[in-house]
């Protein structure tokens, strides 16, 4: 199975400052169709998860443009340009290139 | 509005069975693959199982193979998870989640819609 490793585990951020979360996979996530199926999810406290980004860098509808995804191969990053209070929660990367589908362990974003 | 509502969770003893259901509304259910994802208390997300639009393709995480069975009834806009031989480590909040694809390309960028989850507690 593909192991997804996120860092850091916890990320205290000052409001208005940037945040960056790293996600690494144990195998390349480049699919035989040429696409890279790395997705990001946000889970706010007490809520169900919500997909933020799919295929590395494509924002879902309604996701603010302060969120961006980048990366390739086995190394990926989620960035928040300026953290707002509503961004508090746990962020998960997830790969859809190989079965079974696997998630990273999560990164908790909190306000300093 | 697209909506998924899970039900069927509860407290069950180890070794017993439970059947979860997920009722879908607001979209054409039989166009899309569906999944179950679980989250143990205070832990991260784990994909459990997925099923294509016509039940022609089904997948499971290794830890539930042979014990859990996913199924769907497109006439009833419903997804199910039959869980047998339950273990304490199956204790989790079980989410139903939609895939934007229906066929063998399912799973690549999944979980665009989530339910609120149903809690399963396995304990003696």
Short mmCIF file of C-alpha atoms in Angstrom, two decimals:
data_model
loop_
_atom_site.label_atom_id
_atom_site.label_comp_id
_atom_site.label_asym_id
_atom_site.label_seq_id
_atom_site.Cartn_x
_atom_site.Cartn_y
_atom_site.Cartn_z
CA UNK A 1 0.00 0.00 0.00
CA UNK A 2 1.13 3.58 -0.63
CA UNK A 3 2.07 5.29 2.61
CA UNK A 4 1.29 9.00 2.80
CA UNK A 5 3.41 10.97 5.29
CA UNK A 6 2.43 14.48 6.32
CA UNK A 7 4.43 17.09 8.19
CA UNK A 8 4.21 18.80 10.49
CA UNK A 9 1.77 17.02 12.79
CA UNK A 10 0.72 20.33 14.29
CA UNK A 11 1.01 23.81 12.80
CA UNK A 12 0.40 26.85 15.02
CA UNK A 13 -0.05 29.90 12.81
CA UNK A 14 -0.63 33.60 13.43
CA UNK A 15 -3.75 35.01 11.77
CA UNK A 16 -2.88 36.57 8.43
CA UNK A 17 0.36 34.65 8.13
CA UNK A 18 1.08 31.87 5.62
CA UNK A 19 0.99 28.15 6.34
CA UNK A 20 2.50 25.23 4.47
CA UNK A 21 1.83 21.50 4.83
CA UNK A 22 4.00 18.82 3.29
CA UNK A 23 2.80 15.43 2.03
CA UNK A 24 5.10 12.69 0.77
CA UNK A 25 4.13 9.37 -0.78
CA UNK A 26 6.08 6.11 -0.62
CA UNK A 27 5.62 5.64 -4.39
CA UNK A 28 5.19 7.96 -7.34
CA UNK A 29 1.61 9.13 -7.72
CA UNK A 30 1.87 9.56 -11.48
CA UNK A 31 -0.86 7.36 -12.96
CA UNK A 32 -0.45 5.43 -16.21
CA UNK A 33 -2.86 7.96 -17.76
CA UNK A 34 -0.31 10.71 -17.06
CA UNK A 35 -2.27 12.41 -14.28
CA UNK A 36 -1.27 12.68 -10.63
CA UNK A 37 -4.12 11.90 -8.26
CA UNK A 38 -3.18 13.71 -5.09
CA UNK A 39 -6.08 15.32 -3.25
CA UNK A 40 -6.40 17.49 -0.13
CA UNK A 41 -9.19 17.54 2.44
CA UNK A 42 -10.05 19.88 5.28
CA UNK A 43 -11.86 18.76 8.43
CA UNK A 44 -13.01 21.58 10.67
CA UNK A 45 -13.69 20.75 14.33
CA UNK A 46 -16.88 18.72 14.70
CA UNK A 47 -17.53 18.60 10.97
CA UNK A 48 -17.29 16.07 8.16
CA UNK A 49 -14.29 16.35 5.87
CA UNK A 50 -14.50 18.53 2.77
CA UNK A 51 -12.45 18.18 -0.39
CA UNK A 52 -10.36 21.28 -1.07
CA UNK A 53 -8.08 20.33 -3.93
CA UNK A 54 -7.96 17.47 -6.44
CA UNK A 55 -5.27 16.35 -8.87
CA UNK A 56 -2.53 18.28 -7.05
CA UNK A 57 -3.61 21.82 -7.76
CA UNK A 58 -7.28 22.09 -8.76
CA UNK A 59 -9.42 23.93 -6.22
CA UNK A 60 -12.94 22.66 -5.60
CA UNK A 61 -15.88 24.98 -6.13
CA UNK A 62 -16.22 27.48 -3.30
CA UNK A 63 -12.69 26.99 -1.98
CA UNK A 64 -11.02 30.37 -1.38
CA UNK A 65 -8.07 31.19 -3.61
CA UNK A 66 -5.82 31.59 -0.56
CA UNK A 67 -5.52 27.78 -0.74
CA UNK A 68 -3.15 26.33 -3.31
CA UNK A 69 -1.68 22.92 -4.02
CA UNK A 70 1.53 22.03 -5.76
CA UNK A 71 4.03 19.24 -6.22
CA UNK A 72 4.84 16.25 -8.36
CA UNK A 73 5.90 12.62 -8.17
CA UNK A 74 6.13 11.89 -4.46
CA UNK A 75 6.36 15.36 -2.95
CA UNK A 76 3.38 17.67 -2.50
CA UNK A 77 2.48 20.85 -0.64
CA UNK A 78 -0.69 22.60 0.49
CA UNK A 79 -0.27 26.33 1.11
CA UNK A 80 -2.53 28.87 2.73
CA UNK A 81 -1.41 32.36 1.75
CA UNK A 82 -2.98 34.11 4.73
CA UNK A 83 -4.56 31.98 7.45
CA UNK A 84 -8.01 33.00 8.63
CA UNK A 85 -9.85 31.83 11.74
CA UNK A 86 -12.13 29.56 9.69
CA UNK A 87 -9.10 27.61 8.43
CA UNK A 88 -8.59 25.95 11.82
CA UNK A 89 -8.88 22.19 11.54
CA UNK A 90 -7.08 19.09 10.33
CA UNK A 91 -5.84 18.78 6.76
CA UNK A 92 -5.35 15.43 5.03
CA UNK A 93 -3.67 14.50 1.80
CA UNK A 94 -5.00 11.45 -0.01
CA UNK A 95 -3.81 9.52 -3.05
CA UNK A 96 -6.11 8.04 -5.67
CA UNK A 97 -3.49 6.67 -8.07
CA UNK A 98 -3.02 3.28 -6.45
CA UNK A 99 -5.48 0.92 -4.75
CA UNK A 100 -6.21 0.84 -1.89
CA UNK A 101 -6.86 4.55 -1.53
CA UNK A 102 -4.80 5.97 1.33
CA UNK A 103 -4.73 9.13 3.44
CA UNK A 104 -1.95 10.92 5.24
CA UNK A 105 -2.11 11.07 9.01
CA UNK A 106 -3.29 14.67 9.08
CA UNK A 107 -1.89 18.08 10.03
CA UNK A 108 -3.66 20.12 12.68
CA UNK A 109 -3.73 23.84 11.92
CA UNK A 110 -4.37 26.05 14.93
CA UNK A 111 -4.14 29.73 15.68
CA UNK A 112 -1.28 30.92 17.90
CA UNK B 1 -28.74 20.18 -2.77
CA UNK B 2 -26.68 16.98 -2.83
CA UNK B 3 -27.00 15.14 0.45
CA UNK B 4 -25.89 11.88 2.04
CA UNK B 5 -27.45 10.62 5.27
CA UNK B 6 -25.96 7.61 7.06
CA UNK B 7 -27.77 5.42 9.55
CA UNK B 8 -27.50 2.06 11.26
CA UNK B 9 -24.63 2.66 13.66
CA UNK B 10 -24.69 1.65 17.30
CA UNK B 11 -23.08 -0.37 20.06
CA UNK B 12 -22.35 -3.99 19.19
CA UNK B 13 -20.37 -6.80 20.80
CA UNK B 14 -17.22 -8.19 19.19
CA UNK B 15 -18.00 -10.91 16.69
CA UNK B 16 -21.50 -9.60 15.94
CA UNK B 17 -22.83 -7.89 12.80
CA UNK B 18 -24.19 -4.50 11.83
CA UNK B 19 -25.54 -3.05 8.58
CA UNK B 20 -24.98 0.59 7.72
CA UNK B 21 -27.09 2.49 5.22
CA UNK B 22 -26.57 5.73 3.32
CA UNK B 23 -29.48 7.54 1.68
CA UNK B 24 -28.57 9.83 -1.21
CA UNK B 25 -30.55 12.76 -2.57
CA UNK B 26 -30.08 15.77 -4.81
CA UNK B 27 -28.13 13.98 -7.55
CA UNK B 28 -28.48 11.05 -9.95
CA UNK B 29 -27.26 8.31 -7.64
CA UNK B 30 -26.71 5.65 -10.28
CA UNK B 31 -24.30 7.86 -12.23
CA UNK B 32 -21.65 7.73 -9.52
CA UNK B 33 -19.43 5.40 -7.56
CA UNK B 34 -19.72 5.54 -3.79
CA UNK B 35 -17.41 4.87 -0.86
CA UNK B 36 -17.27 4.27 2.88
CA UNK B 37 -14.56 6.07 4.86
CA UNK B 38 -14.09 5.69 8.61
CA UNK B 39 -12.48 7.67 11.40
CA UNK B 40 -11.61 6.08 14.72
CA UNK B 41 -12.08 8.37 17.75
CA UNK B 42 -9.38 11.04 17.74
CA UNK B 43 -7.69 9.50 14.71
CA UNK B 44 -7.34 10.14 10.98
CA UNK B 45 -9.33 9.07 7.94
CA UNK B 46 -9.26 5.56 6.49
CA UNK B 47 -10.88 4.47 3.24
CA UNK B 48 -12.85 1.27 3.84
CA UNK B 49 -14.57 0.32 0.59
CA UNK B 50 -15.83 1.61 -2.75
CA UNK B 51 -18.34 0.46 -5.36
CA UNK B 52 -18.86 1.53 -8.97
CA UNK B 53 -22.16 2.80 -10.33
CA UNK B 54 -23.33 -0.65 -11.44
CA UNK B 55 -21.61 -2.66 -8.68
CA UNK B 56 -19.29 -4.05 -11.33
CA UNK B 57 -16.18 -2.89 -9.52
CA UNK B 58 -15.73 -3.19 -5.75
CA UNK B 59 -12.69 -2.64 -3.57
CA UNK B 60 -11.86 -3.03 0.13
CA UNK B 61 -9.03 -2.14 2.45
CA UNK B 62 -7.23 -5.33 3.51
CA UNK B 63 -8.30 -5.09 7.16
CA UNK B 64 -11.99 -5.60 6.29
CA UNK B 65 -11.75 -8.03 3.37
CA UNK B 66 -13.85 -11.13 4.00
CA UNK B 67 -15.77 -9.43 6.82
CA UNK B 68 -17.40 -6.37 5.23
CA UNK B 69 -19.57 -6.26 2.10
CA UNK B 70 -20.47 -3.09 0.25
CA UNK B 71 -23.58 -2.96 -1.90
CA UNK B 72 -25.99 -0.49 -3.42
CA UNK B 73 -29.61 -0.32 -4.54
CA UNK B 74 -29.88 2.28 -7.29
CA UNK B 75 -33.68 2.06 -7.31
CA UNK B 76 -33.65 3.19 -3.68
CA UNK B 77 -30.75 5.67 -4.01
CA UNK B 78 -29.03 3.81 -1.21
CA UNK B 79 -25.59 2.51 -0.30
CA UNK B 80 -24.96 -0.20 2.29
CA UNK B 81 -22.14 -1.69 4.31
CA UNK B 82 -22.71 -5.11 5.85
CA UNK B 83 -20.19 -5.55 8.65
CA UNK B 84 -19.69 -9.05 10.05
CA UNK B 85 -17.28 -10.45 12.63
CA UNK B 86 -16.81 -6.99 14.08
CA UNK B 87 -13.67 -6.24 16.08
CA UNK B 88 -12.92 -3.55 18.64
CA UNK B 89 -10.61 -1.90 16.10
CA UNK B 90 -13.63 -1.33 13.81
CA UNK B 91 -14.91 1.25 16.29
CA UNK B 92 -15.19 4.47 14.28
CA UNK B 93 -17.40 7.10 12.73
CA UNK B 94 -18.36 5.74 9.33
CA UNK B 95 -18.86 8.25 6.52
CA UNK B 96 -20.56 7.66 3.21
CA UNK B 97 -18.89 9.65 0.43
CA UNK B 98 -19.64 10.24 -3.24
CA UNK B 99 -17.20 9.86 -6.12
CA UNK B 100 -17.41 12.26 -9.09
CA UNK B 101 -16.85 9.27 -11.39
CA UNK B 102 -18.95 6.17 -11.86
CA UNK B 103 -16.80 3.54 -13.43
CA UNK B 104 -13.31 2.07 -13.21
CA UNK B 105 -11.85 5.57 -12.97
CA UNK B 106 -13.49 5.81 -9.54
CA UNK B 107 -11.23 6.57 -6.62
CA UNK B 108 -8.85 8.89 -8.41
CA UNK B 109 -10.24 12.16 -7.08
CA UNK B 110 -13.05 10.90 -4.84
CA UNK B 111 -15.08 12.12 -1.88
CA UNK B 112 -16.53 15.31 -3.35
CA UNK B 113 -19.61 14.97 -1.11
CA UNK B 114 -19.67 13.54 2.44
CA UNK B 115 -22.39 12.55 4.85
CA UNK B 116 -22.37 13.44 8.53
CA UNK B 117 -21.37 9.92 9.58
CA UNK B 118 -22.80 7.17 11.77
CA UNK B 119 -20.94 5.93 14.85
CA UNK B 120 -20.11 2.26 15.29
CA UNK B 121 -18.84 1.13 18.69
CA UNK B 122 -17.62 -2.44 19.08
CA UNK B 123 -17.29 -3.34 22.73
CA UNK B 124 -18.23 -6.06 25.17
#
